[in-house]
CSV table of C-alpha atoms in Angstrom, one decimal:
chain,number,residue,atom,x,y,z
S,1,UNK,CA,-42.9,-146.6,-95.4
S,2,UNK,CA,-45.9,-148.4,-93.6
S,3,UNK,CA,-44.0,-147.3,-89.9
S,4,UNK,CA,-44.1,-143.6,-91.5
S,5,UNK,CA,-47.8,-144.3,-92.3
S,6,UNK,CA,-48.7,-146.1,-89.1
S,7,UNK,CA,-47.3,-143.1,-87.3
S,8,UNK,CA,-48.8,-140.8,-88.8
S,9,UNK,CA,-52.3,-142.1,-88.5
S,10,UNK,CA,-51.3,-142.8,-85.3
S,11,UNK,CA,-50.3,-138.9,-84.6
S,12,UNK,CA,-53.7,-138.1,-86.1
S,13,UNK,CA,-55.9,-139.9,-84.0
S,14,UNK,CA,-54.0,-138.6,-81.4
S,15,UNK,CA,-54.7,-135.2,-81.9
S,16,UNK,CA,-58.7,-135.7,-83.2
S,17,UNK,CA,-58.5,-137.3,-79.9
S,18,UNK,CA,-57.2,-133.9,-78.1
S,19,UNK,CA,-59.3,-131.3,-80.0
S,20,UNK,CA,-62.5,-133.8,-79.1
S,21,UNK,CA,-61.8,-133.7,-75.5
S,22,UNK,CA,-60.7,-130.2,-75.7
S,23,UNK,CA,-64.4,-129.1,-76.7
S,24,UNK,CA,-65.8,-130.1,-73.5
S,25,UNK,CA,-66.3,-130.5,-70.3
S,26,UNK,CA,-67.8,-132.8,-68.0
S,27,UNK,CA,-68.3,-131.5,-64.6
S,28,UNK,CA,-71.1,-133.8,-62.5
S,29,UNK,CA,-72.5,-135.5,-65.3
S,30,UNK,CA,-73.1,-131.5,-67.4
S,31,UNK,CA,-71.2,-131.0,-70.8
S,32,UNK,CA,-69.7,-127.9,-70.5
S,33,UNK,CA,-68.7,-126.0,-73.8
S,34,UNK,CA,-65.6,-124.5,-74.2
S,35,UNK,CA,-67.3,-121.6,-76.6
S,36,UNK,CA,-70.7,-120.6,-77.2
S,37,UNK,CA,-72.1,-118.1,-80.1
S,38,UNK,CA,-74.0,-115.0,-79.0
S,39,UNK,CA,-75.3,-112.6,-81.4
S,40,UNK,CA,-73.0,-113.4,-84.0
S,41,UNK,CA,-69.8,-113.2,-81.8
S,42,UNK,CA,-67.8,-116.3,-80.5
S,43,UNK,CA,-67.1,-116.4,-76.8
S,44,UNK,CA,-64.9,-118.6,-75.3
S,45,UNK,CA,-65.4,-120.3,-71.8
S,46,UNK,CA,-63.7,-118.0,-69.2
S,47,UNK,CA,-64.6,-120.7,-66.6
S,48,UNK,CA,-67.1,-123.1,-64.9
S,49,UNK,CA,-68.0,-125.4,-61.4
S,50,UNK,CA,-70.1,-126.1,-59.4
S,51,UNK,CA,-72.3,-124.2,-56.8
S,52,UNK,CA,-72.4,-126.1,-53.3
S,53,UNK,CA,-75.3,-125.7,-50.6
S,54,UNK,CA,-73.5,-127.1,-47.8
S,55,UNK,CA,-72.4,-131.0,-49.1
S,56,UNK,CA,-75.4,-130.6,-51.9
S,57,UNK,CA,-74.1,-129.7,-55.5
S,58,UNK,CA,-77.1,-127.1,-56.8
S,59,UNK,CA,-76.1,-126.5,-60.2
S,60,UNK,CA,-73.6,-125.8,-62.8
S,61,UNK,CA,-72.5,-122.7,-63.9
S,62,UNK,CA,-70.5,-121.5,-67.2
S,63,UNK,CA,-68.7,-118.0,-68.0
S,64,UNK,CA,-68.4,-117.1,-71.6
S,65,UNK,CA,-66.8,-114.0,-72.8
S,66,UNK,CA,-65.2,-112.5,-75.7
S,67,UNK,CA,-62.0,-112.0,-73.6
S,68,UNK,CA,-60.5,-113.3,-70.4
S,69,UNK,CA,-61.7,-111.9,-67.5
S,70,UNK,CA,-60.3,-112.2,-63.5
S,71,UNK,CA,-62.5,-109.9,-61.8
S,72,UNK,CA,-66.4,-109.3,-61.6
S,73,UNK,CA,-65.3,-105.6,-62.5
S,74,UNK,CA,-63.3,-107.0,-66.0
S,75,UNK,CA,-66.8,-108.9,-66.5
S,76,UNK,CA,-69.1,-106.0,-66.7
S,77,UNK,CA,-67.0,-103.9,-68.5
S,78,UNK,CA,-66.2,-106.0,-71.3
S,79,UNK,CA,-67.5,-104.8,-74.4
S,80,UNK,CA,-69.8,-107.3,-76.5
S,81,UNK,CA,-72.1,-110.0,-75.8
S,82,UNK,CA,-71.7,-112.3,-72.5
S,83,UNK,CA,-73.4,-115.2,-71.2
S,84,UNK,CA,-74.0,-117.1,-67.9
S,85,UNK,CA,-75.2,-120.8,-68.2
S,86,UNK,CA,-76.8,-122.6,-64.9
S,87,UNK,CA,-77.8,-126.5,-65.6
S,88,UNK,CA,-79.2,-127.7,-62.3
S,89,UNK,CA,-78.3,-130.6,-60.7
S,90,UNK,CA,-80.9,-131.3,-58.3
S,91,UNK,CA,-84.7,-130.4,-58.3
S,92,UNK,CA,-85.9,-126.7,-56.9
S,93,UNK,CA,-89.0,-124.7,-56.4
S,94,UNK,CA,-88.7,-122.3,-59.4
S,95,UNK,CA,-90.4,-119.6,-57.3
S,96,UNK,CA,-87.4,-120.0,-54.7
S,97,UNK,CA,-84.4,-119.7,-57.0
S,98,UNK,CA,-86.3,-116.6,-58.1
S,99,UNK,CA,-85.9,-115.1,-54.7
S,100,UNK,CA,-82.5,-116.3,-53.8
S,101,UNK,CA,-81.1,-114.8,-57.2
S,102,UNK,CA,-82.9,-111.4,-56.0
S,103,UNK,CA,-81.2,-112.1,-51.9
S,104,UNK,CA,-78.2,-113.1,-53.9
S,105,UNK,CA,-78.1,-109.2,-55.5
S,106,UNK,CA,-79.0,-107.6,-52.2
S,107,UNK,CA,-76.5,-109.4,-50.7
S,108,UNK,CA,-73.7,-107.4,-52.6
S,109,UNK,CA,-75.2,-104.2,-53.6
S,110,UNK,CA,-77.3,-103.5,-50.5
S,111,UNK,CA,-81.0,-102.1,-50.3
S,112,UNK,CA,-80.4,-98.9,-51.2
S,113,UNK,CA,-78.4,-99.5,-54.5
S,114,UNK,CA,-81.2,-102.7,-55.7
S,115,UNK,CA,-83.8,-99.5,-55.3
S,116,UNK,CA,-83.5,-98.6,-59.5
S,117,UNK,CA,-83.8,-102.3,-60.3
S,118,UNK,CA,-86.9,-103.5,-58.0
S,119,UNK,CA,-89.3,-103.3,-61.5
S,120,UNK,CA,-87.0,-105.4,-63.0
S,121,UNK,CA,-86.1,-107.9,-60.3
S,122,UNK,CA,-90.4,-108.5,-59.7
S,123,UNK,CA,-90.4,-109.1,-63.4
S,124,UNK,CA,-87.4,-111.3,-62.9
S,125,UNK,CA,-89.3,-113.4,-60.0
S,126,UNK,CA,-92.5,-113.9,-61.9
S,127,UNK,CA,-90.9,-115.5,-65.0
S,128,UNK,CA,-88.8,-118.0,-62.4
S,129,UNK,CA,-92.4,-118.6,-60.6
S,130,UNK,CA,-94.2,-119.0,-63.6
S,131,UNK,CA,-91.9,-121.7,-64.6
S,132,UNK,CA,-92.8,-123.7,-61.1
S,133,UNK,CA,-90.1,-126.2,-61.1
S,134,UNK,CA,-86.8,-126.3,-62.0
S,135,UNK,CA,-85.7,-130.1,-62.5
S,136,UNK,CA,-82.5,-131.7,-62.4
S,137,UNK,CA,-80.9,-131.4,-66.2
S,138,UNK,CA,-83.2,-128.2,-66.6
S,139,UNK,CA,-80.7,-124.6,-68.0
S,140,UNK,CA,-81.2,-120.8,-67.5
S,141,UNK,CA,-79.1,-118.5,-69.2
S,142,UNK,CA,-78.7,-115.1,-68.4
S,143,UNK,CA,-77.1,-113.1,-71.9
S,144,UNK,CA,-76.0,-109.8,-72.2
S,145,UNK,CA,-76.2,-108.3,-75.8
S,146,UNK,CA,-75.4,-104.8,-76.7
S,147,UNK,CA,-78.4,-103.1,-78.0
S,148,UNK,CA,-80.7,-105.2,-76.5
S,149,UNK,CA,-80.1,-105.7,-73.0
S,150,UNK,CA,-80.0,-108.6,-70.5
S,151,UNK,CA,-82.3,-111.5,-72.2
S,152,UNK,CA,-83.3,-114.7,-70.0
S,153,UNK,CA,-84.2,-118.1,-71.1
S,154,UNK,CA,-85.2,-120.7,-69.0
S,155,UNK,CA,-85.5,-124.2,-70.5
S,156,UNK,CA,-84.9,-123.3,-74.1
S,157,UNK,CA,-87.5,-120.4,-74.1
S,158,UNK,CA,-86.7,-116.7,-74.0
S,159,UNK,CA,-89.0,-114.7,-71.4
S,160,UNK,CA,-90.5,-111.7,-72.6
S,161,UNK,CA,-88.3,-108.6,-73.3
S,162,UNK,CA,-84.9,-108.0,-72.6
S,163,UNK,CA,-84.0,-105.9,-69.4
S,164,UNK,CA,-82.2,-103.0,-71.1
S,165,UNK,CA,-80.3,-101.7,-68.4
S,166,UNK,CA,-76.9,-102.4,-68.4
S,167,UNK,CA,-76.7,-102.4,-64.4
S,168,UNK,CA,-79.1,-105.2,-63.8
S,169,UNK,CA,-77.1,-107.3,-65.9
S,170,UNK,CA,-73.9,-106.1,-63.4
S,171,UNK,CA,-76.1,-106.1,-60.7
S,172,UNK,CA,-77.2,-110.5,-61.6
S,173,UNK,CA,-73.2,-111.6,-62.2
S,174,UNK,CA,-72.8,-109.9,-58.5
S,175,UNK,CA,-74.3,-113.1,-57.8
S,176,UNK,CA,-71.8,-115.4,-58.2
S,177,UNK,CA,-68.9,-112.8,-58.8
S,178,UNK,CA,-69.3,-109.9,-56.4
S,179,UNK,CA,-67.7,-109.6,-53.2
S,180,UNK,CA,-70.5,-111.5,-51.1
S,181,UNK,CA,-70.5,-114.7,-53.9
S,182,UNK,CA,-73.1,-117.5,-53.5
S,183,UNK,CA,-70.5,-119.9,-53.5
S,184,UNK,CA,-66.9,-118.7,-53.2
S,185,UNK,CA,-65.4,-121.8,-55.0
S,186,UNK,CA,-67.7,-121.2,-57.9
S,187,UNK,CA,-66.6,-117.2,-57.9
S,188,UNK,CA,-62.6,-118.7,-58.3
S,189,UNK,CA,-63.7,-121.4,-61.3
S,190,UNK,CA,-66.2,-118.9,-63.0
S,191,UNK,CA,-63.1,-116.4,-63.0
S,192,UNK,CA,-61.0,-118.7,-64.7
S,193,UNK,CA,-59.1,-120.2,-61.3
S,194,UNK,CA,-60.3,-123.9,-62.0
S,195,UNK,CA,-63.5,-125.6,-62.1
S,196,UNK,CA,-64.8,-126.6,-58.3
């Protein structure tokens, strides 16, 4: 009877054990969720790594989504909320991320096609550049909820109002998930092919 017992608790611990390491991640020292709640829906981590300047890790990145998704194109079509978590790893000029999320968009939609979202991408630099660092350990999100629109926070705080068109939202995942990615190992992890 006390083997019966033994094994049990045994079996028990074993699988608090799994569902605790199952929660999380730890990728560079970042806990990395493996669900997040967004206006009232529960996504689930569709993937996350690391983004690489040359030998430097930059930051962290996370994918949640309601549903699996493979492609950029599955991404923006999904229906329902959807968030993109960045933890940095290293210190940068707030006003520089700013512009290399803004080269990051031209880089896969062109000039011509950024044209509509120009009000929206200044608005976008001045909330990075008012922030004028962004520390090692510091977080931007970038959400998408229906009705609303594309909301930013940037070290817990929300900045202004939400950017309500659905194609600047598109247009900031082409980032990391558009045919000219900002780091091509983060594009595979973020789409569910592994963490990097």
């Amino acid at each position: 009877m006390k083997f019966c017992r033994d094994v049990g608790l045994a079996l028990w611990i074993s699988v608090l054990s799994c569902s605790t390491w199952a929660a999380s991640q730890d990728i560079h020292g970042v806990k990395v969720e493996d669900s997040a709640t967004l206006a009232g829906t529960t996504l689930q981590l569709n993937g996350a790594g690391t983004r690489y300047k040359v030998i430097f890790k930059v930051y962290v990145a996370g994918l949640y989504l309601a549903q699996k998704a493979t492609t950029q194109s599955e991404v923006v079509k999904q229906s329902g909320p959807k968030r993109l978590s960045v933890t940095m790893l290293r210190d940068i000029d707030a006003a520089e991320l700013g512009k290399l999320l803004t080269r990051g968009i031209e880089d896969n939609m062109g000039a011509a096609a950024m044209s509509t979202l120009v009000p929206g991408l200044v608005r976008m630099g001045e909330m990075f550049a008012a922030q004028k660092k962004m520390a090692a350990g510091d977080t931007f999100i970038i959400d998408w909820i229906p009705g609303q629109g594309t909301v930013i926070t940037v070290k817990g705080a929300v900045q202004g109002e939400p950017f309500k068109e659905p194609e600047f939202f598109a247009a900031l995942m082409s980032i990391w998930l558009g045919p000219a990615p900002a780091d091509q190992k983060l594009k595979e992890a973020l789409l569910g092919g592994g963490k990097s």
